[in-house]
Short mmCIF file of C-alpha atoms in Angstrom, two decimals:
data_model
loop_
_atom_site.label_atom_id
_atom_site.label_comp_id
_atom_site.label_asym_id
_atom_site.label_seq_id
_atom_site.Cartn_x
_atom_site.Cartn_y
_atom_site.Cartn_z
CA MET A 1 89.67 86.44 117.47
CA ASN A 2 92.49 88.77 118.48
CA GLN A 3 90.92 91.41 120.73
CA GLY A 4 92.23 94.52 122.47
CA SER A 5 90.90 97.47 124.43
CA VAL A 6 90.95 101.20 123.75
CA VAL A 7 93.55 103.08 125.82
CA SER A 8 92.98 106.61 124.46
CA VAL A 9 90.96 108.48 121.84
CA ARG A 10 92.50 111.71 120.52
CA GLY A 11 90.33 112.85 117.65
CA SER A 12 90.90 110.32 114.87
CA VAL A 13 93.96 108.76 116.55
CA ILE A 14 93.14 105.68 118.63
CA GLU A 15 95.59 103.87 120.89
CA VAL A 16 94.76 100.21 121.59
CA ARG A 17 96.34 97.63 123.95
CA PHE A 18 96.55 93.97 122.87
CA ASP A 19 97.51 91.32 125.42
CA ASP A 20 98.14 88.43 123.02
CA GLN A 21 99.46 89.49 119.61
CA LEU A 22 99.96 92.89 118.02
CA PRO A 23 98.16 93.40 114.66
CA ALA A 24 100.29 93.99 111.57
CA ILE A 25 100.80 97.48 110.17
CA ARG A 26 97.93 98.49 107.80
CA SER A 27 95.56 95.92 109.34
CA LEU A 28 91.97 97.00 109.94
CA LEU A 29 90.49 96.97 113.43
CA ARG A 30 86.80 97.27 114.22
CA ALA A 31 85.17 98.77 117.29
CA GLY A 32 81.77 100.01 118.49
CA SER A 33 78.55 98.23 119.39
CA GLU A 34 77.99 97.09 115.79
CA ARG A 35 81.67 97.12 114.77
CA GLU A 36 80.92 100.21 112.67
CA ILE A 37 84.09 102.12 113.66
CA VAL A 38 87.01 101.16 111.40
CA ILE A 39 90.63 101.84 112.46
CA GLU A 40 93.76 101.32 110.34
CA VAL A 41 96.96 100.41 112.18
CA TYR A 42 99.68 102.99 111.50
CA GLY A 43 102.33 102.13 114.07
CA GLN A 44 103.26 100.02 117.07
CA SER A 45 104.02 102.30 120.00
CA GLY A 46 105.08 99.64 122.52
CA ARG A 47 105.31 95.92 123.20
CA ASP A 48 101.55 95.68 123.65
CA ARG A 49 100.17 98.85 122.04
CA ILE A 50 99.36 100.10 118.57
CA ARG A 51 98.34 103.51 117.26
CA GLY A 52 95.81 103.72 114.48
CA VAL A 53 93.83 106.30 112.53
CA ALA A 54 90.05 105.96 112.29
CA LEU A 55 88.60 105.80 108.76
CA THR A 56 85.12 106.53 110.13
CA PRO A 57 83.79 109.03 112.73
CA THR A 58 84.67 108.02 116.30
CA GLN A 59 81.58 109.31 118.14
CA GLY A 60 80.63 106.94 120.96
CA LEU A 61 84.07 105.31 121.27
CA ALA A 62 85.44 105.37 124.83
CA ARG A 63 88.38 104.06 126.84
CA GLY A 64 88.06 100.38 127.66
CA ASP A 65 85.89 99.53 124.62
CA THR A 66 86.68 96.26 122.89
CA VAL A 67 88.53 96.34 119.55
CA VAL A 68 88.65 93.36 117.18
CA ASP A 69 91.55 92.69 114.76
CA THR A 70 90.19 91.66 111.34
CA GLY A 71 93.62 90.33 110.31
CA ALA A 72 93.33 91.90 106.83
CA PRO A 73 94.07 95.29 105.24
CA LEU A 74 91.55 97.61 103.58
CA LYS A 75 90.11 95.94 100.46
CA ALA A 76 88.32 97.15 97.32
CA PRO A 77 85.83 95.22 95.15
CA VAL A 78 87.03 94.22 91.66
CA GLY A 79 85.20 92.56 88.79
CA LYS A 80 82.90 93.47 85.90
CA ALA A 81 80.05 94.05 88.35
CA VAL A 82 81.66 97.30 89.61
CA LEU A 83 81.00 99.02 86.26
CA SER A 84 78.36 101.79 86.32
CA ARG A 85 78.45 101.91 90.14
CA MET A 86 79.57 104.50 92.70
CA PHE A 87 81.57 103.45 95.78
CA ASP A 88 83.03 104.81 98.99
CA VAL A 89 86.50 103.96 100.34
CA PHE A 90 85.26 100.68 101.87
CA GLY A 91 83.73 99.40 98.63
CA ASN A 92 80.15 100.09 99.74
CA THR A 93 77.84 101.25 96.97
CA ILE A 94 76.50 104.78 97.49
CA ASP A 95 74.36 105.14 94.33
CA ARG A 96 71.14 103.58 95.75
CA GLY A 97 71.56 100.67 93.34
CA GLY A 98 71.15 96.99 94.10
CA PRO A 99 73.66 94.79 95.94
CA LEU A 100 76.96 93.81 94.30
CA ASP A 101 77.11 90.34 92.77
CA ASP A 102 80.10 88.33 91.58
CA VAL A 103 82.92 90.56 92.84
CA ARG A 104 86.23 89.73 94.43
CA TRP A 105 87.94 91.75 97.12
CA ARG A 106 91.54 92.83 96.72
CA SER A 107 93.91 94.69 99.06
CA VAL A 108 94.32 98.37 98.20
CA HIS A 109 98.06 98.09 98.94
CA ALA A 110 100.07 96.82 95.98
CA HIS A 111 103.51 97.21 94.43
CA PRO A 112 103.96 99.08 91.12
CA PRO A 113 104.61 96.88 88.05
CA ALA A 114 108.24 95.87 87.56
CA LEU A 115 110.28 97.78 84.99
CA ALA A 116 110.52 94.65 82.82
CA ARG A 117 106.70 94.60 82.47
CA ARG A 118 106.34 98.23 81.45
CA SER A 119 105.69 99.36 77.90
CA THR A 120 107.88 102.14 76.51
CA ARG A 121 106.01 102.85 73.25
CA PRO A 122 104.90 106.52 73.26
CA GLU A 123 101.48 107.28 71.80
CA ILE A 124 99.33 110.44 71.66
CA PHE A 125 96.00 110.51 73.53
CA GLU A 126 93.61 112.96 71.80
CA THR A 127 91.16 114.91 73.98
CA GLY A 128 89.22 116.95 71.40
CA ILE A 129 90.32 120.20 73.12
CA LYS A 130 92.34 122.33 70.68
CA ILE A 131 94.83 124.04 72.98
CA ILE A 132 95.74 120.76 74.72
CA ASP A 133 96.08 118.61 71.58
CA VAL A 134 98.20 121.24 69.75
CA LEU A 135 100.52 122.62 72.45
CA MET A 136 100.60 120.04 75.27
CA PRO A 137 99.42 116.64 73.92
CA LEU A 138 98.76 113.92 76.47
CA GLU A 139 100.45 110.52 76.49
CA ARG A 140 98.42 107.32 76.35
CA GLY A 141 99.37 105.49 79.51
CA GLY A 142 100.96 108.65 80.96
CA LYS A 143 100.09 111.07 83.73
CA ALA A 144 98.85 114.61 83.11
CA GLY A 145 98.17 117.28 85.72
CA LEU A 146 95.69 120.18 85.66
CA PHE A 147 97.25 122.84 87.87
CA GLY A 148 95.33 125.86 89.07
CA GLY A 149 93.99 127.81 92.02
CA ALA A 150 90.39 127.90 93.19
CA GLY A 151 87.74 128.74 90.61
CA VAL A 152 89.80 128.71 87.38
CA GLY A 153 88.05 125.67 85.84
CA LYS A 154 89.91 122.46 86.81
CA THR A 155 86.79 120.38 87.46
CA VAL A 156 84.98 121.74 84.37
CA LEU A 157 87.97 120.86 82.17
CA LEU A 158 88.19 117.39 83.73
CA THR A 159 84.46 116.80 83.18
CA GLU A 160 84.77 117.91 79.54
CA MET A 161 87.63 115.46 79.00
CA ILE A 162 85.43 112.66 80.37
CA HIS A 163 82.65 113.69 77.97
CA ASN A 164 84.97 113.84 74.95
CA MET A 165 87.02 110.74 75.62
CA ILE A 166 84.49 108.30 77.02
CA GLY A 167 82.78 108.02 73.64
CA GLN A 168 85.97 107.11 71.76
CA GLN A 169 87.52 105.24 74.70
CA GLU A 170 86.98 101.51 74.30
CA GLY A 171 88.30 100.78 77.77
CA VAL A 172 87.09 101.71 81.24
CA SER A 173 86.93 105.14 82.89
CA ILE A 174 87.38 105.44 86.64
CA PHE A 175 86.66 108.73 88.40
CA CYS A 176 88.19 109.19 91.84
CA GLY A 177 86.96 112.12 93.92
CA ILE A 178 89.32 112.84 96.80
CA GLY A 179 87.92 115.33 99.30
CA GLU A 180 85.29 116.53 96.83
CA ARG A 181 81.87 118.04 97.39
CA CYS A 182 78.88 115.70 97.32
CA ARG A 183 77.22 118.11 94.84
CA GLU A 184 79.97 117.43 92.26
CA GLY A 185 79.59 113.68 92.64
CA GLU A 186 75.82 113.78 92.15
CA GLU A 187 76.12 116.09 89.11
CA LEU A 188 78.77 113.90 87.47
CA HIS A 189 76.78 110.71 88.05
CA ARG A 190 73.64 112.29 86.56
CA GLU A 191 75.47 113.73 83.52
CA MET A 192 77.22 110.43 82.74
CA ARG A 193 73.92 108.54 83.04
CA GLU A 194 72.16 110.99 80.71
CA ALA A 195 75.03 110.74 78.21
CA GLY A 196 74.63 106.94 78.19
CA VAL A 197 78.29 106.25 79.08
CA LEU A 198 77.86 105.05 82.66
CA SER A 199 78.10 101.38 81.62
CA ASN A 200 81.87 101.71 81.13
CA MET A 201 82.55 103.90 84.14
CA VAL A 202 83.27 103.46 87.86
CA MET A 203 83.15 106.26 90.45
CA VAL A 204 84.89 106.22 93.83
CA PHE A 205 84.33 109.10 96.26
CA GLY A 206 85.85 110.19 99.55
CA GLN A 207 83.85 113.28 100.47
CA MET A 208 85.04 116.45 102.17
CA ASN A 209 83.29 115.68 105.45
CA GLU A 210 84.89 112.26 105.87
CA PRO A 211 87.86 111.72 108.24
CA PRO A 212 91.36 112.28 106.82
CA GLY A 213 92.20 108.56 106.95
CA SER A 214 89.30 107.81 104.61
CA ARG A 215 90.27 110.58 102.16
CA PHE A 216 93.87 109.37 102.23
CA ARG A 217 92.96 105.80 101.19
CA VAL A 218 90.26 106.48 98.57
CA GLY A 219 92.91 107.01 95.85
CA HIS A 220 94.41 103.58 96.57
CA ALA A 221 90.95 101.99 96.35
CA ALA A 222 90.29 103.53 92.90
CA LEU A 223 93.76 102.53 91.69
CA THR A 224 93.16 98.92 92.78
CA MET A 225 90.08 98.78 90.53
CA ALA A 226 92.07 100.34 87.67
CA GLU A 227 94.84 97.73 88.06
CA TYR A 228 92.27 94.91 87.86
CA PHE A 229 90.94 96.13 84.49
CA ARG A 230 94.50 96.68 83.20
CA ASP A 231 96.04 93.39 84.33
CA ASP A 232 93.14 90.89 84.53
CA GLU A 233 90.79 92.22 81.83
CA GLN A 234 93.69 93.58 79.70
CA ARG A 235 91.83 96.78 78.88
CA ASP A 236 92.93 100.40 78.66
CA VAL A 237 91.86 102.47 81.66
CA LEU A 238 91.30 106.22 81.96
CA LEU A 239 91.80 107.23 85.61
CA LEU A 240 90.61 110.73 86.53
CA ILE A 241 91.56 112.07 89.95
CA ASP A 242 90.02 115.21 91.40
CA ASN A 243 91.90 116.43 93.40
CA ILE A 244 95.40 115.08 94.09
CA PHE A 245 96.15 117.99 96.43
CA ARG A 246 93.41 116.72 98.75
CA PHE A 247 95.30 113.41 98.93
CA ILE A 248 98.43 115.26 100.07
CA GLN A 249 96.32 117.36 102.44
CA ALA A 250 94.74 114.25 104.00
CA GLY A 251 98.21 112.73 104.44
CA SER A 252 99.32 115.93 106.16
CA GLU A 253 96.36 115.73 108.56
CA VAL A 254 97.11 112.08 109.36
CA SER A 255 100.79 112.91 109.91
CA GLY A 256 99.88 115.74 112.29
CA LEU A 257 97.44 113.54 114.20
CA MET A 258 100.17 110.91 114.62
CA GLY A 259 102.48 113.55 116.08
CA GLN A 260 105.15 113.57 113.34
CA MET A 261 107.39 116.62 113.05
CA PRO A 262 106.13 118.78 110.14
CA SER A 263 108.35 119.57 107.18
CA ARG A 264 108.46 122.68 104.96
CA LEU A 265 105.29 124.83 105.11
CA GLY A 266 103.70 122.36 107.52
CA TYR A 267 103.56 119.41 105.11
CA GLN A 268 104.27 115.89 106.33
CA PRO A 269 107.93 114.73 106.13
CA THR A 270 106.83 111.63 104.18
CA MET A 271 104.95 113.52 101.43
CA GLY A 272 107.32 112.51 98.63
CA THR A 273 107.13 108.83 99.58
CA GLU A 274 103.35 108.78 99.94
CA LEU A 275 102.80 110.51 96.60
CA ALA A 276 105.28 108.20 94.83
CA GLU A 277 103.55 105.09 96.24
CA LEU A 278 100.35 106.21 94.53
CA GLU A 279 101.78 107.64 91.29
CA GLU A 280 104.21 104.80 90.49
CA ARG A 281 101.33 102.30 90.31
CA ILE A 282 99.88 104.30 87.38
CA ALA A 283 101.81 102.70 84.53
CA ASN A 284 101.72 101.24 81.02
CA THR A 285 102.25 97.47 80.69
CA GLU A 286 102.23 95.01 77.80
CA SER A 287 98.66 93.96 78.62
CA GLY A 288 97.05 97.40 79.00
CA SER A 289 97.52 100.96 80.13
CA ILE A 290 96.31 103.37 82.81
CA THR A 291 96.12 106.92 81.50
CA SER A 292 95.71 109.33 84.38
CA ILE A 293 94.51 112.93 84.36
CA GLN A 294 94.79 114.62 87.74
CA ALA A 295 93.48 117.97 88.93
CA VAL A 296 95.96 119.67 91.27
CA TYR A 297 94.85 122.59 93.42
CA VAL A 298 97.68 125.13 93.80
CA PRO A 299 97.45 126.96 97.15
CA ALA A 300 97.35 130.76 96.65
CA ASP A 301 98.42 130.25 92.98
CA ASP A 302 101.97 129.57 94.28
CA PHE A 303 103.62 127.01 91.97
CA THR A 304 106.64 126.76 94.29
CA ASP A 305 104.41 125.15 96.94
CA PRO A 306 105.87 121.71 97.88
CA ALA A 307 102.63 119.93 96.93
CA ALA A 308 102.76 121.34 93.37
CA VAL A 309 106.54 120.77 93.03
CA HIS A 310 106.35 117.11 94.10
CA THR A 311 103.41 116.43 91.78
CA PHE A 312 105.15 118.09 88.76
CA SER A 313 107.98 115.53 88.91
CA HIS A 314 105.64 112.57 88.23
CA LEU A 315 103.86 113.96 85.16
CA SER A 316 104.40 113.62 81.41
CA ALA A 317 102.23 116.69 80.70
CA SER A 318 101.48 119.74 82.85
CA ILE A 319 98.43 121.87 82.04
CA VAL A 320 98.58 125.14 83.99
CA LEU A 321 95.38 127.17 84.35
CA SER A 322 95.73 130.94 84.62
CA ARG A 323 93.50 133.23 86.65
CA LYS A 324 94.44 136.13 84.33
CA ARG A 325 93.19 134.31 81.23
CA ALA A 326 90.02 133.32 83.08
CA SER A 327 89.37 136.98 83.91
CA GLU A 328 89.78 137.83 80.19
CA GLY A 329 87.16 135.21 79.26
CA LEU A 330 89.66 133.01 77.39
CA TYR A 331 88.28 129.57 78.27
CA PRO A 332 89.68 126.99 78.77
CA ALA A 333 91.92 129.28 80.83
CA ILE A 334 95.12 127.35 80.03
CA ASP A 335 98.39 129.29 80.05
CA PRO A 336 100.17 128.06 76.88
CA LEU A 337 103.58 129.41 77.97
CA GLN A 338 103.66 127.74 81.41
CA SER A 339 102.11 124.45 80.27
CA SER A 340 104.30 121.75 78.73
CA SER A 341 104.40 118.16 77.51
CA LYS A 342 107.31 115.82 76.91
CA MET A 343 105.40 114.40 73.90
CA VAL A 344 106.12 117.48 71.73
CA THR A 345 109.08 116.02 69.84
CA PRO A 346 109.34 115.35 66.07
CA GLY A 347 109.75 111.61 66.67
CA ILE A 348 106.40 111.31 68.48
CA VAL A 349 103.99 113.95 67.14
CA GLY A 350 105.55 114.33 63.69
CA GLU A 351 107.51 117.12 62.03
CA ARG A 352 104.50 119.29 61.03
CA HIS A 353 102.86 119.20 64.48
CA TYR A 354 106.18 119.92 66.19
CA ARG A 355 106.95 122.86 63.87
CA LEU A 356 103.47 124.38 64.27
CA ALA A 357 103.47 123.99 68.07
CA ARG A 358 106.85 125.74 68.27
CA LYS A 359 105.69 128.54 65.98
CA VAL A 360 102.43 129.08 67.92
CA ARG A 361 104.31 129.14 71.25
CA ARG A 362 106.93 131.56 69.85
CA THR A 363 104.24 133.92 68.48
CA LEU A 364 102.41 133.97 71.84
CA ALA A 365 105.69 134.53 73.70
CA GLN A 366 106.60 137.49 71.45
CA TYR A 367 103.16 139.01 72.06
CA ASP A 368 103.63 138.56 75.81
CA GLU A 369 106.91 140.52 75.62
CA LEU A 370 105.26 143.32 73.62
CA LYS A 371 102.33 143.77 76.05
CA ASP A 372 104.26 146.19 78.28
CA ILE A 373 105.20 148.42 75.30
CA ILE A 374 101.58 148.37 74.08
CA ALA A 375 100.31 149.31 77.55
CA MET A 376 102.71 152.29 77.81
CA LEU A 377 102.97 153.64 74.25
CA GLY A 378 100.11 152.06 72.34
CA ILE A 379 100.12 149.57 69.47
CA GLU A 380 100.74 152.41 66.93
CA GLN A 381 104.35 152.73 68.15
CA LEU A 382 105.21 149.14 67.14
CA SER A 383 106.94 148.28 63.88
CA PRO A 384 104.76 146.81 61.09
CA GLU A 385 106.24 143.33 61.70
CA ASP A 386 105.51 143.52 65.44
CA ARG A 387 101.96 144.61 64.69
CA ARG A 388 101.48 141.56 62.47
CA ILE A 389 102.81 139.34 65.30
CA VAL A 390 100.32 140.91 67.74
CA ALA A 391 97.45 140.41 65.29
CA ARG A 392 98.37 136.75 64.76
CA ALA A 393 98.79 136.11 68.50
CA ARG A 394 95.45 137.70 69.40
CA ARG A 395 93.68 135.62 66.74
CA LEU A 396 95.45 132.47 67.93
CA GLU A 397 94.41 133.19 71.53
CA ARG A 398 90.79 133.45 70.48
CA PHE A 399 90.91 130.45 68.15
CA LEU A 400 92.29 128.31 71.01
CA THR A 401 89.18 129.06 73.10
CA GLN A 402 86.45 126.46 72.80
CA PRO A 403 82.82 126.04 73.94
CA PHE A 404 82.36 122.92 76.08
CA HIS A 405 79.55 120.38 76.05
CA THR A 406 79.43 120.43 79.85
CA THR A 407 78.86 124.21 79.98
CA GLU A 408 76.12 124.48 77.32
CA ALA A 409 73.48 125.15 80.00
CA PHE A 410 75.49 128.15 81.30
CA THR A 411 76.86 129.69 78.08
CA GLY A 412 74.09 128.87 75.61
CA LEU A 413 76.78 127.87 73.08
CA PRO A 414 76.81 124.34 71.61
CA GLY A 415 79.90 122.37 72.64
CA TRP A 416 82.55 121.41 70.10
CA GLN A 417 84.97 118.50 69.98
CA VAL A 418 87.75 119.31 67.49
CA GLY A 419 90.06 116.75 65.93
CA LEU A 420 93.84 117.25 65.96
CA ASP A 421 94.09 117.73 62.17
CA ASP A 422 91.43 120.48 62.21
CA ALA A 423 93.12 122.23 65.14
CA LEU A 424 96.55 122.15 63.44
CA ASP A 425 95.03 123.33 60.14
CA GLY A 426 93.40 126.31 61.89
CA CYS A 427 96.65 127.35 63.61
CA GLU A 428 98.60 127.06 60.36
CA ARG A 429 96.12 129.21 58.42
CA ILE A 430 96.11 131.90 61.12
CA LEU A 431 99.92 131.96 61.18
CA ASP A 432 99.90 132.34 57.38
CA ASP A 433 97.73 135.50 57.81
CA GLU A 434 94.78 133.94 56.00
CA PHE A 435 92.45 135.50 58.58
CA ALA A 436 94.16 138.91 58.79
CA ASP A 437 91.03 140.57 57.38
CA CYS A 438 88.74 138.65 59.73
CA PRO A 439 87.68 140.35 63.02
CA GLU A 440 89.15 138.80 66.17
CA SER A 441 85.68 138.25 67.64
CA ALA A 442 84.79 135.88 64.79
CA LEU A 443 87.48 133.43 66.03
CA TYR A 444 86.28 133.49 69.64
CA MET A 445 84.53 130.36 70.99
CA ILE A 446 84.35 128.39 67.74
CA GLY A 447 85.19 124.80 66.79
CA THR A 448 86.98 124.56 63.43
CA VAL A 449 88.50 127.67 61.88
CA ASP A 450 86.06 127.64 58.94
CA GLN A 451 83.30 128.75 61.32
CA ALA A 452 85.07 132.12 61.59
CA ARG A 453 84.29 132.81 57.92
CA GLU A 454 80.62 132.08 58.56
CA ARG A 455 80.58 134.54 61.47
CA ALA A 456 82.45 137.22 59.51
CA LYS A 457 80.23 137.05 56.39
CA PRO A 458 78.69 140.44 55.51
CA GLN A 459 75.00 140.52 56.31
CA THR A 460 72.45 140.83 53.52
CA ASP A 461 70.34 143.98 53.06
CA GLY A 462 67.30 142.16 54.44
CA GLU A 463 69.14 141.09 57.60
CA LEU A 464 70.49 144.61 58.12
CA GLU A 465 67.02 146.13 57.61
CA GLU A 466 65.51 143.62 60.06
CA LYS A 467 68.24 144.38 62.57
CA GLY A 468 67.66 148.15 62.18
CA GLU A 469 63.89 147.75 62.67
CA SER A 470 64.57 145.70 65.82
CA SER A 471 66.88 148.43 67.16
CA ARG A 472 64.27 151.14 66.47
CA GLU A 473 61.62 149.09 68.31
CA GLU A 474 63.98 148.71 71.31
CA GLY A 475 64.54 152.48 71.24
CA ARG A 476 60.77 153.15 71.30
CA VAL A 477 60.37 150.78 74.30
CA LEU A 478 63.19 152.57 76.17
CA ASP A 479 61.62 155.97 75.40
CA ARG A 480 58.29 154.79 76.80
CA ASN A 481 60.05 153.47 79.95
CA ASP A 482 61.84 156.80 80.42
CA ALA A 483 58.54 158.66 80.04
#
């Protein structure tokens, strides 16, 4: 065995001297009394020295300790046995289940599929969420990003997409948590088990408290499993990544530990290359597809941040979440004017869908322009046509809200999954002023547009009398409390 000795330990960066042969870049080294400390070789700093980044905590490691070269890179388990299980970056199960049987181990480092193998047939991927399917439809085998700051609903939206799509998805779903909280992993595992969909799902987690090297490689491990199901099993794969910004952040930490000169805003100079190495492997081939939906944290809601800009360039659809809409209670808090999809063309979605999406976007944009006039002068100063535009836009905004299955316990509202035809039909009828006499509140948090009529129905005399009696009883209780 090729052995070396530790020269220095600087946090997660370990320098090791080898007398015989230097290990290859990306090889794994093991150290510690039980070989529990794992180091990945990042560079060769001399004729007999390498510098590596630890993928595990380095407590107890000291100068002079023996290091063993495994001669192999980091590997991930692949095979049908990985379904319904939860893994860490090393392929160890962390769900308290039994041992893994009948799996193969594959290097997490791979080249993207050649251009000749890629499929170029565009196809819509329905999510059951109205505002996404109408205005920014996703591409099957494409990459979509959920952009937003802290607390605007990225993880909730991602979890709802899993709930909606895993039932109709005949392939495999892989959830990759990069730098996520252990609470979110436990909740997701429990919800998927209760929904009965865990048998076609794999979860890979690199938690927040793990070293940056581990968080940096967990995305590659999940992608290796996805490539196995696409290429070997020839199945469609849904890859959900939460959060791709943590991947960039982990790469920035590794770069800083290795002493590289930082680039703009302190990011690593190799950010574009590292992100492309991950994203380019997510592709559509003749045998199967990997459809990826990625949550992207936007620091300080600044969309000019280099992390957000570099991620935008890889995506076929960008879903931007707005803190302003979240504060207004318009959930999902997606900004329809900043979000976009390259699938909204007549040749892909069809003439009717394209025309309606354009008309909805134009109506919302006109309302956005009129908001300043309304704030200063009031809606009475607008022309009759502008007032009709405002009424349509406000009803569209409320119709495009939707109660989620994953938030039923918090909102008390039953979740709705709405088909594309129903969503388009509702938008068309609102644009045709069919609901002009319907109160705006009746369109808020509903599924199909016909539910608005049910909400807006005049109450019978008996219901009104019962409601009045209830109000009088509440008044008597309040009077007694005051007394």
